[in-house]
Coordinates of N, CA and C in Angstrom, one line a residue:
M1 N 163.3 69.7 88.2 CA 163.7 68.8 87.1 C 164.2 69.6 85.9
R2 N 165.3 69.2 85.3 CA 165.8 69.9 84.1 C 165.1 69.5 82.9
V3 N 165.1 70.4 81.9 CA 164.4 70.1 80.6 C 164.9 68.8 80.0
N4 N 166.3 68.6 80.1 CA 166.8 67.4 79.4 C 166.5 66.1 80.2
E5 N 165.8 66.2 81.3 CA 165.4 65.0 82.1 C 163.9 64.7 81.8
L6 N 163.3 65.5 81.0 CA 161.9 65.2 80.7 C 161.7 64.0 79.7
T7 N 160.7 63.2 79.9 CA 160.4 62.1 79.0 C 159.0 62.3 78.6
V8 N 158.6 61.6 77.5 CA 157.3 61.7 77.0 C 156.3 61.3 78.0
E9 N 156.6 60.2 78.8 CA 155.7 59.8 79.9 C 155.5 60.8 80.9
I10 N 156.5 61.6 81.3 CA 156.4 62.6 82.3 C 155.5 63.7 81.8
V11 N 155.7 64.1 80.5 CA 154.9 65.2 79.9 C 153.4 64.7 79.9
K12 N 153.2 63.5 79.5 CA 151.8 63.0 79.4 C 151.1 63.0 80.7
D13 N 151.8 62.6 81.7 CA 151.3 62.5 83.1 C 151.0 63.9 83.6
S14 N 151.7 64.9 83.1 CA 151.5 66.3 83.6 C 150.3 67.0 82.9
L15 N 149.9 66.5 81.8 CA 148.8 67.1 81.0 C 147.5 67.1 81.8
Q16 N 146.8 68.2 81.7 CA 145.4 68.3 82.3 C 144.5 68.9 81.3
P17 N 143.3 68.3 81.2 CA 142.3 68.9 80.3 C 141.8 70.3 80.8
V18 N 141.6 71.1 79.8 CA 141.0 72.5 80.1 C 139.5 72.4 79.9
P19 N 138.8 72.7 80.9 CA 137.3 72.7 80.8 C 136.8 73.6 79.6
D20 N 136.0 73.1 78.8 CA 135.5 73.9 77.6 C 134.9 75.2 78.1
E21 N 134.1 75.2 79.2 CA 133.5 76.4 79.6 C 134.4 77.5 80.0
E22 N 135.7 77.2 80.3 CA 136.6 78.3 80.6 C 137.1 79.0 79.3
I23 N 137.0 78.3 78.2 CA 137.6 78.9 77.0 C 136.5 79.2 75.9
Y24 N 135.5 78.4 75.8 CA 134.6 78.5 74.7 C 133.2 78.8 75.2
P25 N 132.6 79.9 74.8 CA 131.2 80.2 75.2 C 130.2 79.2 74.5
G26 N 129.1 79.0 75.2 CA 128.1 78.1 74.7 C 127.4 78.7 73.5
F27 N 126.8 77.9 72.7 CA 126.0 78.4 71.5 C 124.8 77.5 71.3
P28 N 123.6 78.0 71.0 CA 123.4 79.3 70.4 C 123.3 80.4 71.5
V29 N 123.5 81.7 71.0 CA 123.4 82.8 71.9 C 122.6 83.9 71.1
T30 N 121.6 84.5 71.8 CA 120.8 85.5 71.2 C 121.6 86.6 70.6
G31 N 121.4 86.9 69.3 CA 122.1 88.0 68.7 C 123.3 87.6 67.9
L32 N 123.7 86.3 68.1 CA 124.9 85.9 67.4 C 124.6 84.9 66.3
T33 N 125.3 84.9 65.2 CA 125.1 84.0 64.1 C 126.2 83.0 63.9
A34 N 125.9 81.9 63.4 CA 127.0 80.9 63.1 C 127.6 81.2 61.7
G35 N 128.9 81.1 61.6 CA 129.6 81.3 60.4 C 129.3 80.2 59.4
P36 N 129.8 80.3 58.2 CA 129.6 79.3 57.1 C 130.3 78.0 57.5
D37 N 129.8 76.9 57.0 CA 130.4 75.6 57.3 C 131.8 75.5 56.7
D38 N 132.0 76.1 55.6 CA 133.3 76.1 54.9 C 134.1 77.4 55.2
Y39 N 135.2 77.3 56.0 CA 135.9 78.4 56.4 C 137.1 78.7 55.5
S40 N 137.3 77.9 54.4 CA 138.4 78.1 53.5 C 138.4 79.6 53.0
G41 N 139.5 80.2 52.9 CA 139.6 81.5 52.4 C 139.2 82.6 53.4
R42 N 139.0 82.1 54.7 CA 138.7 83.0 55.8 C 139.7 82.8 56.9
Y43 N 139.8 83.8 57.8 CA 140.7 83.7 58.9 C 139.8 83.5 60.2
V44 N 140.2 82.5 61.0 CA 139.4 82.3 62.2 C 140.2 82.7 63.4
K45 N 139.7 83.8 64.1 CA 140.4 84.3 65.3 C 139.9 83.4 66.5
R46 N 140.9 82.9 67.2 CA 140.6 82.0 68.3 C 140.9 82.7 69.7
T47 N 140.6 81.9 70.7 CA 140.8 82.4 72.1 C 142.3 82.7 72.3
A48 N 142.5 83.7 73.2 CA 143.9 84.1 73.5 C 144.5 83.1 74.5
W49 N 145.0 82.0 74.0 CA 145.5 81.0 74.9 C 146.7 81.4 75.7
A50 N 147.5 82.4 75.2 CA 148.7 82.8 75.9 C 148.4 83.4 77.2
D51 N 147.1 83.8 77.4 CA 146.7 84.4 78.7 C 146.1 83.4 79.7
Y52 N 146.0 82.1 79.2 CA 145.2 81.2 80.0 C 145.7 81.0 81.5
E53 N 147.0 80.9 81.6 CA 147.6 80.6 83.0 C 147.2 81.7 83.9
D54 N 147.1 83.0 83.4 CA 146.8 84.1 84.3 C 145.3 84.1 84.8
V55 N 144.5 83.4 84.0 CA 143.0 83.4 84.4 C 142.5 82.0 84.5
K56 N 143.4 81.0 84.7 CA 143.0 79.6 84.9 C 142.0 79.5 86.0
G57 N 140.9 78.6 85.7 CA 139.9 78.4 86.7 C 138.7 79.4 86.7
T58 N 138.8 80.3 85.7 CA 137.7 81.3 85.5 C 137.2 81.2 84.1
T59 N 136.1 81.9 83.8 CA 135.5 81.9 82.5 C 135.9 83.2 81.8
F60 N 137.0 83.9 82.2 CA 137.3 85.2 81.6 C 137.5 85.1 80.1
L61 N 138.3 84.1 79.6 CA 138.6 84.0 78.2 C 137.4 83.7 77.4
A62 N 136.5 82.9 77.9 CA 135.2 82.6 77.2 C 134.4 83.9 77.2
R63 N 134.3 84.6 78.2 CA 133.5 85.9 78.2 C 134.1 86.9 77.3
L64 N 135.5 87.0 77.2 CA 136.1 87.9 76.4 C 135.8 87.6 74.9
L65 N 135.9 86.3 74.5 CA 135.5 85.9 73.2 C 134.1 86.2 72.9
L66 N 133.2 85.9 73.8 CA 131.8 86.2 73.6 C 131.5 87.7 73.4
Q67 N 132.2 88.5 74.2 CA 132.1 90.0 74.1 C 132.5 90.4 72.7
E68 N 133.6 89.9 72.2 CA 134.1 90.3 70.9 C 133.2 89.9 69.8
A69 N 132.6 88.7 70.0 CA 131.6 88.2 69.0 C 130.4 89.2 68.9
H70 N 129.9 89.6 70.1 CA 128.8 90.6 70.1 C 129.2 91.9 69.4
T71 N 130.5 92.3 69.7 CA 131.0 93.5 69.1 C 131.0 93.4 67.5
M72 N 131.5 92.3 67.1 CA 131.6 92.1 65.6 C 130.2 92.0 65.0
E73 N 129.3 91.4 65.6 CA 127.9 91.3 65.1 C 127.4 92.7 65.0
F74 N 127.6 93.5 66.0 CA 127.1 94.9 66.0 C 127.7 95.7 64.8
L75 N 129.0 95.6 64.7 CA 129.7 96.3 63.6 C 129.4 95.8 62.3
A76 N 129.1 94.5 62.1 CA 128.8 94.0 60.8 C 127.5 94.6 60.3
Q77 N 126.6 95.1 61.2 CA 125.4 95.8 60.7 C 125.7 97.2 60.4
R78 N 126.9 97.7 60.7 CA 127.3 99.1 60.4 C 128.7 99.0 59.8
P79 N 128.8 98.4 58.6 CA 130.2 98.1 58.0 C 130.9 99.4 57.6
H80 N 132.2 99.2 57.5 CA 133.1 100.3 57.0 C 134.2 99.7 56.2
P81 N 134.6 100.3 55.1 CA 135.6 99.6 54.3 C 137.0 99.5 54.9
N82 N 137.2 100.2 56.0 CA 138.5 100.1 56.7 C 138.5 99.3 58.0
I83 N 137.4 98.6 58.2 CA 137.2 97.7 59.3 C 137.1 96.2 58.8
V84 N 137.8 95.3 59.4 CA 137.8 93.9 59.0 C 136.4 93.4 58.9
S85 N 136.1 92.6 57.9 CA 134.7 92.0 57.7 C 134.6 90.8 58.6
Y86 N 133.4 90.6 59.1 CA 133.1 89.5 60.0 C 132.0 88.6 59.4
Y87 N 132.1 87.3 59.5 CA 131.2 86.4 58.8 C 130.4 85.4 59.8
G88 N 130.6 85.7 61.1 CA 129.9 84.8 62.0 C 130.8 84.1 62.9
C89 N 130.3 83.2 63.8 CA 131.0 82.5 64.8 C 131.3 81.1 64.3
Q90 N 132.5 80.6 64.5 CA 132.8 79.2 64.2 C 132.3 78.4 65.4
I91 N 131.5 77.4 65.1 CA 130.8 76.6 66.1 C 131.2 75.1 66.0
K92 N 131.6 74.6 67.2 CA 131.9 73.1 67.3 C 131.4 72.6 68.6
R93 N 130.7 71.5 68.5 CA 130.1 70.9 69.7 C 129.3 71.9 70.6
D94 N 128.5 72.7 69.9 CA 127.6 73.7 70.5 C 128.4 74.7 71.3
R95 N 129.6 75.1 70.9 CA 130.4 76.1 71.5 C 131.0 77.0 70.5
I96 N 131.2 78.3 70.8 CA 131.9 79.2 69.9 C 133.4 79.0 70.1
T97 N 134.1 78.6 69.0 CA 135.5 78.3 69.1 C 136.3 79.3 68.3
G98 N 135.7 80.3 67.7 CA 136.4 81.3 67.0 C 135.5 82.3 66.3
L99 N 136.1 83.3 65.7 CA 135.3 84.3 64.9 C 135.8 84.3 63.5
V100 N 134.9 84.1 62.6 CA 135.3 84.0 61.1 C 135.4 85.4 60.5
L101 N 136.6 85.7 60.1 CA 136.9 87.1 59.5 C 137.5 87.0 58.1
E102 N 137.5 88.1 57.5 CA 138.2 88.1 56.2 C 139.7 87.9 56.3
T103 N 140.3 87.4 55.3 CA 141.7 87.2 55.3 C 142.4 88.2 54.3
F104 N 143.7 88.3 54.3 CA 144.4 89.3 53.5 C 145.5 88.6 52.8
P105 N 145.9 89.1 51.6 CA 147.0 88.6 50.8 C 148.3 88.5 51.6
L106 N 148.6 89.6 52.4 CA 149.8 89.6 53.2 C 149.3 89.2 54.6
K107 N 149.9 88.1 55.1 CA 149.4 87.4 56.3 C 149.9 88.1 57.6
H108 N 150.8 89.1 57.5 CA 151.4 89.7 58.6 C 150.7 91.1 58.9
D109 N 150.6 91.4 60.2 CA 150.0 92.7 60.5 C 151.1 93.8 60.3
L110 N 150.7 95.0 60.3 CA 151.7 96.1 60.0 C 152.8 96.2 61.0
G111 N 152.6 95.7 62.3 CA 153.6 95.8 63.3 C 154.8 94.9 62.9
F112 N 154.6 93.9 62.0 CA 155.7 93.1 61.6 C 156.6 93.8 60.6
A113 N 156.2 94.9 60.1 CA 157.0 95.7 59.1 C 158.3 96.2 59.8
A114 N 158.3 96.4 61.1 CA 159.5 96.8 61.8 C 160.6 95.8 61.8
Q115 N 160.2 94.5 61.6 CA 161.1 93.4 61.6 C 161.5 93.0 60.2
R116 N 160.4 93.0 59.3 CA 160.6 92.5 57.9 C 160.1 93.5 57.0
P117 N 160.7 94.7 56.9 CA 160.1 95.7 56.0 C 160.0 95.3 54.5
E118 N 160.9 94.4 54.1 CA 160.9 94.0 52.7 C 159.5 93.3 52.3
L119 N 158.8 92.8 53.3 CA 157.6 92.1 53.0 C 156.5 93.2 52.6
F120 N 156.7 94.4 53.1 CA 155.7 95.5 52.9 C 156.1 96.4 51.8
K121 N 157.2 96.1 51.1 CA 157.7 97.0 50.0 C 156.6 97.3 49.0
G122 N 156.4 98.6 48.8 CA 155.4 99.1 47.8 C 154.0 99.1 48.4
L123 N 153.8 98.7 49.6 CA 152.4 98.7 50.2 C 152.3 99.8 51.2
V124 N 153.4 100.2 51.8 CA 153.3 101.2 52.9 C 153.2 102.6 52.4
D125 N 152.0 103.1 52.4 CA 151.7 104.5 52.0 C 151.2 105.2 53.3
K126 N 152.0 106.0 53.9 CA 151.6 106.6 55.2 C 150.3 107.4 55.1
N127 N 150.2 108.2 54.1 CA 149.0 109.0 54.0 C 147.7 108.2 53.8
R128 N 147.8 107.2 53.0 CA 146.7 106.3 52.7 C 146.3 105.5 54.0
I129 N 147.3 105.1 54.7 CA 147.0 104.3 55.9 C 146.4 105.2 57.0
M130 N 147.0 106.4 57.2 CA 146.4 107.3 58.2 C 145.0 107.7 57.8
Y131 N 144.8 108.0 56.6 CA 143.5 108.5 56.1 C 142.4 107.4 56.4
G132 N 142.8 106.1 56.0 CA 141.8 105.0 56.2 C 141.5 104.7 57.6
L133 N 142.6 104.8 58.4 CA 142.4 104.5 59.9 C 141.6 105.6 60.5
R134 N 141.9 106.8 60.2 CA 141.1 107.9 60.7 C 139.6 107.8 60.4
A135 N 139.4 107.4 59.1 CA 138.0 107.2 58.7 C 137.3 106.1 59.5
A136 N 138.1 105.0 59.8 CA 137.5 103.8 60.5 C 137.2 104.3 62.0
V137 N 138.2 105.0 62.6 CA 138.0 105.5 63.9 C 136.9 106.5 64.0
D138 N 136.8 107.4 63.1 CA 135.7 108.3 63.1 C 134.3 107.6 63.0
H139 N 134.3 106.6 62.2 CA 133.1 105.8 62.1 C 132.7 105.2 63.4
L140 N 133.6 104.6 64.1 CA 133.3 104.0 65.4 C 132.8 105.1 66.4
H141 N 133.5 106.2 66.4 CA 133.2 107.3 67.3 C 131.8 107.9 67.0
S142 N 131.4 107.9 65.7 CA 130.1 108.4 65.3 C 128.9 107.6 65.8
I143 N 129.2 106.3 66.1 CA 128.2 105.4 66.6 C 128.3 105.2 68.1
G144 N 129.2 106.0 68.7 CA 129.4 106.0 70.2 C 130.3 104.9 70.7
W145 N 131.2 104.4 69.9 CA 132.1 103.4 70.3 C 133.6 103.9 70.2
A146 N 134.5 103.1 70.8 CA 135.9 103.4 70.6 C 136.6 102.1 70.5
H147 N 137.7 102.0 69.7 CA 138.5 100.8 69.6 C 139.4 100.5 70.8
N148 N 140.0 101.5 71.3 CA 140.8 101.5 72.5 C 142.1 100.7 72.4
D149 N 142.5 100.3 71.2 CA 143.8 99.6 71.0 C 144.4 99.8 69.6
I150 N 144.5 101.1 69.3 CA 145.1 101.4 68.0 C 146.7 101.3 68.1
N151 N 147.2 100.3 67.3 CA 148.6 100.1 67.2 C 148.9 99.3 66.0
P152 N 150.2 99.3 65.5 CA 150.5 98.6 64.2 C 150.1 97.2 64.2
A153 N 150.1 96.5 65.3 CA 149.8 95.0 65.3 C 148.3 94.8 65.1
N154 N 147.5 95.9 65.1 CA 146.0 95.7 64.9 C 145.6 96.3 63.6
I155 N 146.6 96.4 62.6 CA 146.3 96.9 61.3 C 146.8 95.9 60.3
M156 N 145.9 95.5 59.3 CA 146.3 94.7 58.2 C 146.2 95.6 57.0
L157 N 146.9 95.1 55.9 CA 146.8 95.8 54.6 C 146.2 94.9 53.6
G158 N 145.3 95.6 52.8 CA 144.6 94.9 51.7 C 145.5 94.8 50.5
E159 N 144.9 94.2 49.4 CA 145.7 93.9 48.2 C 146.3 95.2 47.7
E160 N 145.7 96.3 47.8 CA 146.2 97.6 47.2 C 146.8 98.5 48.3
G161 N 147.1 97.9 49.5 CA 147.7 98.7 50.5 C 146.7 99.4 51.4
E162 N 145.4 99.2 51.2 CA 144.4 99.9 52.0 C 144.4 99.3 53.5
P163 N 144.3 100.2 54.5 CA 144.4 99.7 55.9 C 143.1 99.1 56.3
K164 N 143.2 98.0 57.1 CA 142.0 97.4 57.7 C 142.2 97.3 59.2
L165 N 141.4 97.9 60.0 CA 141.5 97.8 61.5 C 141.0 96.5 61.9
I166 N 141.7 95.8 62.8 CA 141.4 94.5 63.3 C 141.4 94.5 64.8
D167 N 141.1 93.3 65.4 CA 141.2 93.1 66.8 C 140.3 94.0 67.6
F168 N 139.1 93.5 67.8 CA 138.1 94.4 68.5 C 137.8 93.9 69.9
G169 N 138.8 93.2 70.5 CA 138.6 92.7 71.9 C 138.5 93.8 72.9
S170 N 139.0 95.0 72.6 CA 138.9 96.1 73.5 C 137.9 97.2 73.1
C171 N 137.2 96.9 72.0 CA 136.2 97.8 71.4 C 134.9 97.8 72.2
Q172 N 134.5 98.9 72.7 CA 133.3 98.9 73.5 C 132.6 100.3 73.4
P173 N 131.3 100.5 73.7 CA 130.7 101.8 73.7 C 131.5 102.7 74.7
V174 N 131.6 104.0 74.4 CA 132.3 104.9 75.2 C 131.7 104.9 76.6
G175 N 132.6 104.9 77.6 CA 132.1 104.9 79.0 C 132.0 103.5 79.6
H176 N 132.0 102.4 78.8 CA 131.9 101.1 79.3 C 133.2 100.6 79.9
H177 N 133.1 99.8 81.0 CA 134.3 99.1 81.5 C 134.9 98.1 80.5
L178 N 136.2 98.0 80.5 CA 136.9 97.1 79.5 C 137.4 95.9 80.2
M179 N 137.3 94.7 79.5 CA 138.0 93.5 80.0 C 139.4 93.5 79.5
S180 N 139.7 94.1 78.4 CA 141.0 94.1 77.8 C 141.3 95.6 77.5
C181 N 142.5 96.1 78.0 CA 142.8 97.5 78.0 C 144.0 97.9 77.2
G182 N 144.0 97.8 75.9 CA 145.0 98.4 75.1 C 146.4 97.6 75.1
T183 N 147.4 98.2 74.4 CA 148.7 97.6 74.3 C 149.7 98.5 74.9
P184 N 150.6 98.0 75.8 CA 151.6 98.8 76.5 C 152.4 99.6 75.4
G185 N 152.7 100.9 75.7 CA 153.4 101.7 74.8 C 152.6 102.5 73.8
W186 N 151.3 102.1 73.8 CA 150.4 102.8 72.8 C 149.2 103.5 73.5
H187 N 149.4 103.7 74.7 CA 148.4 104.6 75.4 C 149.1 105.4 76.5
K188 N 148.5 106.5 76.9 CA 149.2 107.4 77.8 C 149.3 106.8 79.2
D189 N 148.1 106.5 79.8 CA 148.1 106.0 81.1 C 147.2 104.7 81.2
A190 N 147.3 104.0 82.3 CA 146.5 102.8 82.5 C 145.0 103.3 82.5
F191 N 144.1 102.5 81.9 CA 142.7 102.9 81.8 C 141.8 101.7 81.9
H192 N 140.6 101.9 82.3 CA 139.6 100.8 82.4 C 138.3 101.1 81.7
L193 N 138.2 102.3 81.2 CA 136.9 102.7 80.5 C 137.2 103.0 79.0
S194 N 136.2 102.7 78.2 CA 136.3 103.0 76.8 C 136.2 104.5 76.6
N195 N 137.1 105.0 75.7 CA 137.1 106.5 75.5 C 137.7 106.8 74.1
T196 N 137.1 107.7 73.4 CA 137.7 108.0 72.1 C 139.1 108.6 72.2
A197 N 139.4 109.2 73.3 CA 140.8 109.8 73.5 C 141.9 108.7 73.3
H198 N 141.6 107.5 73.7 CA 142.6 106.4 73.5 C 142.9 106.2 72.0
D199 N 141.9 106.3 71.2 CA 142.1 106.1 69.7 C 142.8 107.3 69.1
D200 N 142.5 108.5 69.6 CA 143.2 109.6 69.1 C 144.7 109.6 69.4
Y201 N 145.0 109.2 70.6 CA 146.4 109.1 71.0 C 147.1 108.0 70.2
G202 N 146.5 106.9 70.0 CA 147.1 105.8 69.2 C 147.4 106.3 67.8
L203 N 146.5 107.1 67.2 CA 146.8 107.6 65.9 C 147.9 108.6 65.9
E204 N 148.0 109.4 67.0 CA 149.1 110.4 67.1 C 150.4 109.7 67.1
L205 N 150.5 108.5 67.8 CA 151.7 107.8 67.8 C 152.0 107.1 66.5
L206 N 150.9 106.6 65.8 CA 151.1 105.9 64.6 C 151.7 106.7 63.5
G207 N 151.3 108.0 63.4 CA 151.9 108.8 62.3 C 153.4 108.8 62.3
P208 N 154.0 109.2 63.4 CA 155.5 109.2 63.4 C 156.1 107.8 63.2
W209 N 155.4 106.8 63.7 CA 155.9 105.4 63.6 C 156.0 105.1 62.1
L210 N 154.9 105.4 61.4 CA 154.9 105.2 59.9 C 155.9 106.0 59.2
E211 N 156.0 107.3 59.6 CA 157.0 108.2 59.0 C 158.4 107.6 59.0
K212 N 158.7 107.1 60.2 CA 160.1 106.5 60.3 C 160.2 105.3 59.5
L213 N 159.2 104.4 59.4 CA 159.2 103.2 58.6 C 159.3 103.6 57.2
F214 N 158.5 104.5 56.7 CA 158.5 104.9 55.3 C 159.8 105.5 54.9
A215 N 160.4 106.3 55.8 CA 161.7 107.0 55.5 C 162.7 105.9 55.3
E216 N 162.7 104.9 56.2 CA 163.8 103.9 56.2 C 163.6 103.0 54.9
E217 N 162.4 102.8 54.5 CA 162.1 102.0 53.3 C 162.7 102.7 52.1
K218 N 162.5 104.1 52.0 CA 163.1 104.8 50.9 C 164.6 104.8 50.9

């Protein structure tokens, strides 16, 4: 059937409900806290729906969200100024539907600077960004963890241009098996175990990437 032959009735008949348990972990869960009732002024990170068709019929996405919730709870007890702040889980109908995080004045991640550099004018300071990210990564490594997905899309900028590391779906203790394994083009080889070397390599690539961006902005 061609797209121009679709009707509202055909689309409605094709819709199928997605079981809650495939997407949203149950709550309460030991060790996890519910976020505030009022989420205004916060960002709610939700399930990676784009991957649903690849894992349909499993609880993979629910388990991935649950794992990241536990990671954020752990890191919230060991805060760092260059790591995104976490305020708990968004709860609806006794299920975790998202993670409540701090928001930023500039809504786009640093990766967007390659497409719209004018939005980042005056904010991109390579040295400050690299120093802050190195500090965040060193903090993770000092407690035996690795982020495993350092790339521009996982970096936000604060009001004064300070970097904030986000997206901890691949962050696990060193040596642990990973459910999510980095971003293509930002790691040397395929990997399945958490390792500090993945972070170091990502930072090695980020320096030249920022240098090019900063030079073009000038």
